[in-house]
PDB file of C-alpha atoms in Angstrom:
ATOM      1  CA  MET A   1       4.089  10.765 -20.283  1.00  0.00           C
ATOM      2  CA  GLY A   2       2.251   7.646 -21.397  1.00  0.00           C
ATOM      3  CA  ASP A   3       3.963   5.479 -18.768  1.00  0.00           C
ATOM      4  CA  PHE A   4       3.253   7.819 -15.845  1.00  0.00           C
ATOM      5  CA  ILE A   5       0.881   6.493 -13.163  1.00  0.00           C
ATOM      6  CA  ILE A   6      -0.244   8.640 -10.253  1.00  0.00           C
ATOM      7  CA  SER A   7       0.820   7.270  -6.875  1.00  0.00           C
ATOM      8  CA  ALA A   8      -2.788   6.707  -5.757  1.00  0.00           C
ATOM      9  CA  ARG A   9      -3.091   4.080  -8.510  1.00  0.00           C
ATOM     10  CA  LYS A  10       0.517   2.930  -8.505  1.00  0.00           C
ATOM     11  CA  TYR A  11       0.362   1.927  -4.834  1.00  0.00           C
ATOM     12  CA  ARG A  12      -3.223   0.681  -4.780  1.00  0.00           C
ATOM     13  CA  PRO A  13      -3.459  -2.672  -2.918  1.00  0.00           C
ATOM     14  CA  VAL A  14      -3.260  -5.739  -5.165  1.00  0.00           C
ATOM     15  CA  ASN A  15      -3.475  -8.416  -2.454  1.00  0.00           C
ATOM     16  CA  PHE A  16      -4.822  -8.714   1.081  1.00  0.00           C
ATOM     17  CA  ASP A  17      -1.420  -8.055   2.651  1.00  0.00           C
ATOM     18  CA  ASP A  18      -1.274  -4.652   0.912  1.00  0.00           C
ATOM     19  CA  VAL A  19      -4.556  -3.463   2.438  1.00  0.00           C
ATOM     20  CA  ILE A  20      -3.832  -1.053   5.296  1.00  0.00           C
ATOM     21  CA  GLY A  21      -5.855  -0.737   8.490  1.00  0.00           C
ATOM     22  CA  GLN A  22      -8.454  -3.441   7.762  1.00  0.00           C
ATOM     23  CA  LYS A  23      -6.728  -6.546   9.142  1.00  0.00           C
ATOM     24  CA  VAL A  24      -9.855  -8.072  10.720  1.00  0.00           C
ATOM     25  CA  ILE A  25     -11.734  -7.860   7.435  1.00  0.00           C
ATOM     26  CA  THR A  26      -8.890  -9.097   5.232  1.00  0.00           C
ATOM     27  CA  ASP A  27      -8.176 -12.022   7.574  1.00  0.00           C
ATOM     28  CA  THR A  28     -11.866 -12.977   7.578  1.00  0.00           C
ATOM     29  CA  LEU A  29     -12.117 -12.816   3.790  1.00  0.00           C
ATOM     30  CA  LYS A  30      -8.889 -14.742   3.347  1.00  0.00           C
ATOM     31  CA  SER A  31     -10.083 -17.492   5.689  1.00  0.00           C
ATOM     32  CA  ALA A  32     -13.501 -17.695   3.994  1.00  0.00           C
ATOM     33  CA  ILE A  33     -11.906 -18.056   0.549  1.00  0.00           C
ATOM     34  CA  ASN A  34      -9.363 -20.640   1.702  1.00  0.00           C
ATOM     35  CA  ASN A  35     -12.093 -22.725   3.371  1.00  0.00           C
ATOM     36  CA  ASN A  36     -14.503 -22.295   0.445  1.00  0.00           C
ATOM     37  CA  LYS A  37     -17.087 -20.688   2.725  1.00  0.00           C
ATOM     38  CA  LEU A  38     -17.448 -17.235   1.213  1.00  0.00           C
ATOM     39  CA  ALA A  39     -21.000 -15.935   0.966  1.00  0.00           C
ATOM     40  CA  GLN A  40     -22.344 -15.199  -2.511  1.00  0.00           C
ATOM     41  CA  ALA A  41     -23.555 -11.729  -1.540  1.00  0.00           C
ATOM     42  CA  LEU A  42     -21.216  -9.367   0.306  1.00  0.00           C
ATOM     43  CA  LEU A  43     -21.722  -5.760   1.360  1.00  0.00           C
ATOM     44  CA  PHE A  44     -18.645  -3.607   1.976  1.00  0.00           C
ATOM     45  CA  THR A  45     -19.596  -0.448   3.818  1.00  0.00           C
ATOM     46  CA  GLY A  46     -17.580   2.407   5.306  1.00  0.00           C
ATOM     47  CA  PRO A  47     -16.134   5.873   4.585  1.00  0.00           C
ATOM     48  CA  ARG A  48     -14.731   6.640   1.162  1.00  0.00           C
ATOM     49  CA  GLY A  49     -11.155   5.722   0.380  1.00  0.00           C
ATOM     50  CA  VAL A  50     -10.680   2.960   2.973  1.00  0.00           C
ATOM     51  CA  GLY A  51     -10.253   0.015   0.600  1.00  0.00           C
ATOM     52  CA  LYS A  52     -13.761  -1.255  -0.215  1.00  0.00           C
ATOM     53  CA  THR A  53     -13.416  -1.433  -4.002  1.00  0.00           C
ATOM     54  CA  SER A  54      -9.795  -2.579  -3.768  1.00  0.00           C
ATOM     55  CA  CYS A  55     -10.802  -5.448  -1.470  1.00  0.00           C
ATOM     56  CA  ALA A  56     -13.650  -6.370  -3.816  1.00  0.00           C
ATOM     57  CA  ARG A  57     -11.200  -6.699  -6.720  1.00  0.00           C
ATOM     58  CA  ILE A  58      -8.793  -8.713  -4.599  1.00  0.00           C
ATOM     59  CA  VAL A  59     -11.609 -11.086  -3.565  1.00  0.00           C
ATOM     60  CA  ALA A  60     -12.533 -11.541  -7.234  1.00  0.00           C
ATOM     61  CA  ARG A  61      -8.945 -12.447  -8.157  1.00  0.00           C
ATOM     62  CA  GLU A  62      -8.414 -14.742  -5.166  1.00  0.00           C
ATOM     63  CA  LEU A  63     -11.656 -16.629  -5.816  1.00  0.00           C
ATOM     64  CA  ASN A  64     -10.480 -17.535  -9.311  1.00  0.00           C
ATOM     65  CA  ASN A  65      -6.790 -17.955  -8.422  1.00  0.00           C
ATOM     66  CA  PHE A  66      -5.897 -15.275 -10.949  1.00  0.00           C
ATOM     67  CA  GLU A  67      -2.515 -13.636 -11.036  1.00  0.00           C
ATOM     68  CA  ILE A  68      -2.362  -9.832 -11.014  1.00  0.00           C
ATOM     69  CA  SER A  69      -1.267  -9.786 -14.657  1.00  0.00           C
ATOM     70  CA  ASP A  70      -4.016 -12.174 -15.850  1.00  0.00           C
ATOM     71  CA  ASP A  71      -6.777 -10.968 -18.147  1.00  0.00           C
ATOM     72  CA  ASN A  72      -9.836 -11.282 -15.907  1.00  0.00           C
ATOM     73  CA  SER A  73     -12.219  -9.129 -17.943  1.00  0.00           C
ATOM     74  CA  TYR A  74     -14.518 -12.088 -18.557  1.00  0.00           C
ATOM     75  CA  ASN A  75     -14.888 -12.868 -14.864  1.00  0.00           C
ATOM     76  CA  ILE A  76     -14.965  -9.529 -13.057  1.00  0.00           C
ATOM     77  CA  PHE A  77     -17.668  -6.990 -13.861  1.00  0.00           C
ATOM     78  CA  GLU A  78     -17.908  -3.567 -12.244  1.00  0.00           C
ATOM     79  CA  LEU A  79     -21.055  -1.462 -12.257  1.00  0.00           C
ATOM     80  CA  ASP A  80     -21.134   2.130 -11.069  1.00  0.00           C
ATOM     81  CA  ALA A  81     -24.594   2.509  -9.527  1.00  0.00           C
ATOM     82  CA  ALA A  82     -24.207   6.295  -9.487  1.00  0.00           C
ATOM     83  CA  SER A  83     -24.530   6.413 -13.292  1.00  0.00           C
ATOM     84  CA  ASN A  84     -26.389   3.117 -13.856  1.00  0.00           C
ATOM     85  CA  ASN A  85     -29.045   3.303 -11.187  1.00  0.00           C
ATOM     86  CA  GLY A  86     -32.106   2.291 -13.192  1.00  0.00           C
ATOM     87  CA  VAL A  87     -33.956  -0.981 -13.668  1.00  0.00           C
ATOM     88  CA  GLU A  88     -32.487  -1.454 -17.152  1.00  0.00           C
ATOM     89  CA  GLY A  89     -28.916  -1.637 -15.863  1.00  0.00           C
ATOM     90  CA  ILE A  90     -29.848  -4.293 -13.302  1.00  0.00           C
ATOM     91  CA  ARG A  91     -31.777  -6.292 -15.896  1.00  0.00           C
ATOM     92  CA  ASN A  92     -28.698  -6.354 -18.140  1.00  0.00           C
ATOM     93  CA  LEU A  93     -26.630  -7.546 -15.194  1.00  0.00           C
ATOM     94  CA  ILE A  94     -29.139 -10.311 -14.390  1.00  0.00           C
ATOM     95  CA  GLU A  95     -29.030 -11.475 -18.018  1.00  0.00           C
ATOM     96  CA  GLN A  96     -25.236 -11.777 -17.803  1.00  0.00           C
ATOM     97  CA  THR A  97     -25.434 -13.972 -14.696  1.00  0.00           C
ATOM     98  CA  ARG A  98     -27.061 -16.773 -16.703  1.00  0.00           C
ATOM     99  CA  ILE A  99     -23.851 -17.335 -18.673  1.00  0.00           C
ATOM    100  CA  PRO A 100     -21.187 -19.354 -16.794  1.00  0.00           C
ATOM    101  CA  PRO A 101     -17.597 -18.026 -16.634  1.00  0.00           C
ATOM    102  CA  GLN A 102     -15.348 -18.734 -19.617  1.00  0.00           C
ATOM    103  CA  THR A 103     -12.263 -18.977 -17.409  1.00  0.00           C
ATOM    104  CA  GLY A 104     -11.946 -19.533 -13.682  1.00  0.00           C
ATOM    105  CA  LYS A 105     -14.691 -20.738 -11.384  1.00  0.00           C
ATOM    106  CA  TYR A 106     -16.713 -17.610 -10.546  1.00  0.00           C
ATOM    107  CA  LYS A 107     -18.091 -14.503 -12.170  1.00  0.00           C
ATOM    108  CA  VAL A 108     -17.827 -11.631  -9.696  1.00  0.00           C
ATOM    109  CA  TYR A 109     -20.073  -8.572  -9.940  1.00  0.00           C
ATOM    110  CA  ILE A 110     -18.893  -5.469  -8.088  1.00  0.00           C
ATOM    111  CA  ILE A 111     -21.549  -2.773  -7.694  1.00  0.00           C
ATOM    112  CA  ASP A 112     -20.052   0.457  -6.384  1.00  0.00           C
ATOM    113  CA  GLU A 113     -22.147   3.140  -4.641  1.00  0.00           C
ATOM    114  CA  VAL A 114     -24.990   0.632  -4.508  1.00  0.00           C
ATOM    115  CA  HIS A 115     -27.092   2.918  -2.288  1.00  0.00           C
ATOM    116  CA  MET A 116     -27.766   5.061  -5.375  1.00  0.00           C
ATOM    117  CA  LEU A 117     -29.822   2.354  -7.092  1.00  0.00           C
ATOM    118  CA  SER A 118     -33.434   3.284  -7.547  1.00  0.00           C
ATOM    119  CA  SER A 119     -36.124   1.474  -5.607  1.00  0.00           C
ATOM    120  CA  GLY A 120     -37.234  -0.289  -8.779  1.00  0.00           C
ATOM    121  CA  ALA A 121     -33.668  -1.447  -9.443  1.00  0.00           C
ATOM    122  CA  PHE A 122     -33.366  -2.785  -5.883  1.00  0.00           C
ATOM    123  CA  ASN A 123     -36.595  -4.732  -6.292  1.00  0.00           C
ATOM    124  CA  ALA A 124     -35.469  -6.142  -9.659  1.00  0.00           C
ATOM    125  CA  PHE A 125     -32.168  -7.218  -8.098  1.00  0.00           C
ATOM    126  CA  LEU A 126     -33.685  -8.800  -4.994  1.00  0.00           C
ATOM    127  CA  LYS A 127     -34.584 -12.226  -6.402  1.00  0.00           C
ATOM    128  CA  THR A 128     -31.191 -12.736  -8.040  1.00  0.00           C
ATOM    129  CA  LEU A 129     -29.410 -11.673  -4.857  1.00  0.00           C
ATOM    130  CA  GLU A 130     -31.554 -14.043  -2.813  1.00  0.00           C
ATOM    131  CA  GLU A 131     -30.939 -17.065  -5.070  1.00  0.00           C
ATOM    132  CA  PRO A 132     -27.812 -16.332  -7.113  1.00  0.00           C
ATOM    133  CA  PRO A 133     -26.443 -18.818  -9.673  1.00  0.00           C
ATOM    134  CA  SER A 134     -23.756 -21.064  -8.168  1.00  0.00           C
ATOM    135  CA  HIS A 135     -21.053 -19.474 -10.340  1.00  0.00           C
ATOM    136  CA  CYS A 136     -21.831 -15.867  -9.292  1.00  0.00           C
ATOM    137  CA  VAL A 137     -20.645 -13.724  -6.389  1.00  0.00           C
ATOM    138  CA  PHE A 138     -22.008 -10.225  -5.793  1.00  0.00           C
ATOM    139  CA  ILE A 139     -19.988  -7.604  -3.924  1.00  0.00           C
ATOM    140  CA  LEU A 140     -21.828  -4.392  -3.117  1.00  0.00           C
ATOM    141  CA  ALA A 141     -19.910  -1.331  -1.919  1.00  0.00           C
ATOM    142  CA  THR A 142     -21.405   1.747  -0.297  1.00  0.00           C
ATOM    143  CA  THR A 143     -20.605   4.740   1.862  1.00  0.00           C
ATOM    144  CA  GLU A 144     -24.221   5.084   3.008  1.00  0.00           C
ATOM    145  CA  LYS A 145     -25.544   1.757   4.247  1.00  0.00           C
ATOM    146  CA  HIS A 146     -28.630   3.359   5.784  1.00  0.00           C
ATOM    147  CA  LYS A 147     -29.966   4.144   2.295  1.00  0.00           C
ATOM    148  CA  ILE A 148     -30.077   0.476   1.273  1.00  0.00           C
ATOM    149  CA  ILE A 149     -33.445  -1.199   1.725  1.00  0.00           C
ATOM    150  CA  PRO A 150     -33.616  -3.780   4.570  1.00  0.00           C
ATOM    151  CA  THR A 151     -34.510  -6.673   2.251  1.00  0.00           C
ATOM    152  CA  ILE A 152     -31.168  -6.232   0.432  1.00  0.00           C
ATOM    153  CA  LEU A 153     -29.203  -5.875   3.686  1.00  0.00           C
ATOM    154  CA  SER A 154     -30.725  -9.071   5.089  1.00  0.00           C
ATOM    155  CA  ARG A 155     -29.393 -11.081   2.153  1.00  0.00           C
ATOM    156  CA  CYS A 156     -25.800  -9.850   2.382  1.00  0.00           C
ATOM    157  CA  GLN A 157     -22.866 -10.654   4.611  1.00  0.00           C
ATOM    158  CA  ILE A 158     -21.856  -7.201   5.849  1.00  0.00           C
ATOM    159  CA  TYR A 159     -18.269  -6.014   6.347  1.00  0.00           C
ATOM    160  CA  ASN A 160     -17.858  -2.657   8.079  1.00  0.00           C
ATOM    161  CA  PHE A 161     -14.649  -0.922   6.993  1.00  0.00           C
ATOM    162  CA  LYS A 162     -13.243   1.516   9.540  1.00  0.00           C
ATOM    163  CA  ARG A 163     -11.433   4.790   9.042  1.00  0.00           C
ATOM    164  CA  ILE A 164      -7.686   4.606   8.459  1.00  0.00           C
ATOM    165  CA  THR A 165      -5.701   5.718  11.495  1.00  0.00           C
ATOM    166  CA  THR A 166      -3.061   8.438  11.317  1.00  0.00           C
ATOM    167  CA  ASP A 167      -0.306   5.945  12.197  1.00  0.00           C
ATOM    168  CA  HIS A 168      -1.254   3.722   9.280  1.00  0.00           C
ATOM    169  CA  MET A 169      -1.312   6.710   6.936  1.00  0.00           C
ATOM    170  CA  VAL A 170       2.086   7.958   8.082  1.00  0.00           C
ATOM    171  CA  ASN A 171       3.644   4.498   7.656  1.00  0.00           C
ATOM    172  CA  HIS A 172       2.096   4.236   4.200  1.00  0.00           C
ATOM    173  CA  LEU A 173       3.545   7.617   3.196  1.00  0.00           C
ATOM    174  CA  LYS A 174       6.963   6.659   4.561  1.00  0.00           C
ATOM    175  CA  ASN A 175       6.968   3.503   2.436  1.00  0.00           C
ATOM    176  CA  ILE A 176       6.100   5.495  -0.676  1.00  0.00           C
ATOM    177  CA  CYS A 177       8.778   8.103   0.001  1.00  0.00           C
ATOM    178  CA  GLU A 178      11.382   5.393   0.560  1.00  0.00           C
ATOM    179  CA  LEU A 179      10.403   3.538  -2.615  1.00  0.00           C
ATOM    180  CA  GLU A 180      10.494   6.779  -4.612  1.00  0.00           C
ATOM    181  CA  LYS A 181      13.777   7.819  -2.915  1.00  0.00           C
ATOM    182  CA  ILE A 182      12.299  11.070  -1.613  1.00  0.00           C
ATOM    183  CA  LYS A 183      13.595  12.897   1.461  1.00  0.00           C
ATOM    184  CA  PHE A 184      10.945  13.641   4.067  1.00  0.00           C
ATOM    185  CA  GLU A 185      10.415  14.748   7.642  1.00  0.00           C
ATOM    186  CA  ASP A 186       8.192  12.766   9.990  1.00  0.00           C
ATOM    187  CA  GLU A 187       6.462  15.939  11.172  1.00  0.00           C
ATOM    188  CA  ALA A 188       5.433  16.821   7.613  1.00  0.00           C
ATOM    189  CA  LEU A 189       3.916  13.390   7.015  1.00  0.00           C
ATOM    190  CA  ILE A 190       2.050  13.514  10.326  1.00  0.00           C
ATOM    191  CA  LEU A 191       0.557  16.920   9.456  1.00  0.00           C
ATOM    192  CA  ILE A 192      -0.635  15.685   6.066  1.00  0.00           C
ATOM    193  CA  ALA A 193      -2.069  12.455   7.518  1.00  0.00           C
ATOM    194  CA  ASN A 194      -3.922  14.330  10.264  1.00  0.00           C
ATOM    195  CA  LYS A 195      -5.823  16.404   7.708  1.00  0.00           C
ATOM    196  CA  ARG A 196      -6.686  13.626   5.283  1.00  0.00           C
ATOM    197  CA  THR A 197      -9.169  10.736   5.595  1.00  0.00           C
ATOM    198  CA  GLN A 198      -8.308   8.464   2.691  1.00  0.00           C
ATOM    199  CA  PHE A 199      -5.248   7.085   0.919  1.00  0.00           C
ATOM    200  CA  PHE A 200      -6.175   8.646  -2.426  1.00  0.00           C
ATOM    201  CA  GLU A 201      -5.928  12.103  -0.844  1.00  0.00           C
ATOM    202  CA  ILE A 202      -2.614  11.644   0.922  1.00  0.00           C
ATOM    203  CA  ASN A 203      -1.072   9.958  -2.126  1.00  0.00           C
ATOM    204  CA  THR A 204      -2.223  12.773  -4.392  1.00  0.00           C
ATOM    205  CA  ILE A 205      -1.150  15.644  -2.150  1.00  0.00           C
ATOM    206  CA  THR A 206       2.280  14.058  -1.572  1.00  0.00           C
ATOM    207  CA  LYS A 207       2.821  13.450  -5.275  1.00  0.00           C
ATOM    208  CA  SER A 208       1.894  17.061  -6.018  1.00  0.00           C
ATOM    209  CA  GLY A 209       4.577  18.225  -3.623  1.00  0.00           C
ATOM    210  CA  ILE A 210       7.131  15.950  -5.269  1.00  0.00           C
ATOM    211  CA  ASN A 211       6.363  17.143  -8.793  1.00  0.00           C
ATOM    212  CA  PHE A 212       6.556  20.857  -7.986  1.00  0.00           C
ATOM    213  CA  TRP A 213       9.863  22.237  -6.691  1.00  0.00           C
ATOM    214  CA  SER A 214      10.096  20.209  -3.514  1.00  0.00           C
ATOM    215  CA  ALA A 215      12.050  22.738  -1.494  1.00  0.00           C
ATOM    216  CA  MET A 216       9.290  25.320  -1.880  1.00  0.00           C
ATOM    217  CA  TYR A 217       6.027  23.449  -2.449  1.00  0.00           C
ATOM    218  CA  ILE A 218       6.138  20.801   0.287  1.00  0.00           C
ATOM    219  CA  PRO A 219       6.379  23.383   3.123  1.00  0.00           C
ATOM    220  CA  ILE A 220       3.372  25.159   1.556  1.00  0.00           C
ATOM    221  CA  VAL A 221       1.348  21.928   1.373  1.00  0.00           C
ATOM    222  CA  VAL A 222       2.180  21.130   4.979  1.00  0.00           C
ATOM    223  CA  ALA A 223       1.171  24.630   6.066  1.00  0.00           C
ATOM    224  CA  MET A 224      -2.136  24.326   4.204  1.00  0.00           C
ATOM    225  CA  ALA A 225      -2.809  20.948   5.808  1.00  0.00           C
ATOM    226  CA  ALA A 226      -2.117  22.401   9.256  1.00  0.00           C
ATOM    227  CA  LYS A 227      -3.995  25.641   8.450  1.00  0.00           C
ATOM    228  CA  GLN A 228      -0.886  27.651   9.213  1.00  0.00           C
ATOM    229  CA  ASN A 229       0.362  30.764   7.423  1.00  0.00           C
ATOM    230  CA  VAL A 230       1.268  29.885   3.836  1.00  0.00           C
ATOM    231  CA  PHE A 231       3.579  32.870   3.432  1.00  0.00           C
ATOM    232  CA  ALA A 232       5.637  31.824   6.432  1.00  0.00           C
ATOM    233  CA  ALA A 233       6.067  28.407   4.870  1.00  0.00           C
ATOM    234  CA  LEU A 234       6.891  30.029   1.544  1.00  0.00           C
ATOM    235  CA  SER A 235       9.720  32.039   3.080  1.00  0.00           C
ATOM    236  CA  GLY A 236      11.150  28.844   4.592  1.00  0.00           C
ATOM    237  CA  GLY A 237      11.091  27.092   1.234  1.00  0.00           C
ATOM    238  CA  TRP A 238      12.359  30.175  -0.585  1.00  0.00           C
ATOM    239  CA  MET A 239      15.763  30.034   1.105  1.00  0.00           C
ATOM    240  CA  ALA A 240      16.345  26.543  -0.276  1.00  0.00           C
ATOM    241  CA  VAL A 241      15.480  27.396  -3.896  1.00  0.00           C
ATOM    242  CA  THR A 242      18.468  28.112  -6.132  1.00  0.00           C
ATOM    243  CA  ALA A 243      16.982  27.247  -9.512  1.00  0.00           C
ATOM    244  CA  GLY A 244      17.323  30.794 -10.877  1.00  0.00           C
ATOM    245  CA  THR A 245      15.301  33.724 -12.131  1.00  0.00           C
ATOM    246  CA  LEU A 246      12.553  31.643 -13.805  1.00  0.00           C
ATOM    247  CA  THR A 247      11.706  29.958 -10.510  1.00  0.00           C
ATOM    248  CA  VAL A 248      11.499  33.338  -8.783  1.00  0.00           C
ATOM    249  CA  VAL A 249       9.166  34.792 -11.426  1.00  0.00           C
ATOM    250  CA  ILE A 250       6.815  31.799 -11.427  1.00  0.00           C
ATOM    251  CA  SER A 251       6.758  31.736  -7.642  1.00  0.00           C
ATOM    252  CA  PHE A 252       5.690  35.383  -7.468  1.00  0.00           C
ATOM    253  CA  LEU A 253       2.935  34.651  -9.983  1.00  0.00           C
ATOM    254  CA  MET A 254       1.666  31.995  -7.589  1.00  0.00           C
ATOM    255  CA  ILE A 255       1.281  34.382  -4.640  1.00  0.00           C
ATOM    256  CA  PRO A 256      -2.347  35.425  -5.435  1.00  0.00           C
ATOM    257  CA  LEU A 257      -3.337  31.759  -5.687  1.00  0.00           C
ATOM    258  CA  LEU A 258      -1.595  30.919  -2.432  1.00  0.00           C
ATOM    259  CA  TYR A 259      -3.324  33.844  -0.741  1.00  0.00           C
ATOM    260  CA  ARG A 260      -6.758  32.537  -1.770  1.00  0.00           C
ATOM    261  CA  LEU A 261      -5.878  28.995  -0.638  1.00  0.00           C
ATOM    262  CA  ASN A 262      -4.633  30.235   2.716  1.00  0.00           C
ATOM    263  CA  ASN A 263      -7.797  32.263   3.345  1.00  0.00           C
ATOM    264  CA  ARG A 264     -10.287  29.638   2.237  1.00  0.00           C
ATOM    265  CA  GLU A 265     -13.006  28.734   4.708  1.00  0.00           C
TER     266      GLU A 265
END
């Protein structure tokens, strides 16, 4: 149990080549790092689950030439602005920027959901963002760029992440299924991808189907994704289940839950 990692984390991108559907952005970042021309203040904006935070971590590693297994806790700092949105949190961050990195060349500060910072916090952060120490890089990530004050936007190099296409999602799911040695049908993966907008969701829903009796649960998940009749899918999966009486009993106990899921708005 201790060694188990959900697929959304297990297959999270660890280098630019792993990032799906954002080739223009990853190529630009890669070129900027290789030519030593990366801005010190970056803003990653776009829908949730498209690779903003993952790319920020990759940039931090690439800047310092760290390996994936290296301990980079002294160089990479992450702040969740949703829970640390006051002036005090930003002041603590500014104090940390005065200390040069103990290893590597840069200290990288990743501020997630930056649009949730208070107006006082934005104002306190402005001067540091405008004239950052030479050893610091700030990467701001947000799903709501319009909530960030213009003075912050004007001091950042902005990267607009786009939604992941269905084709990219289907290919990603196929790779996972092949690596995990799981049988699948293309139609099922297409249905799941069509109803999901981020990799965390499709990874999670696929893993759920794998963990629960595959012959029964995956048809149900596909039916839910396509908003089809769950009971029709259940009957299709039922014919393939031969596990015995216990499976039958538990499956009947699930019928009320499936009914509510199928009739949700």
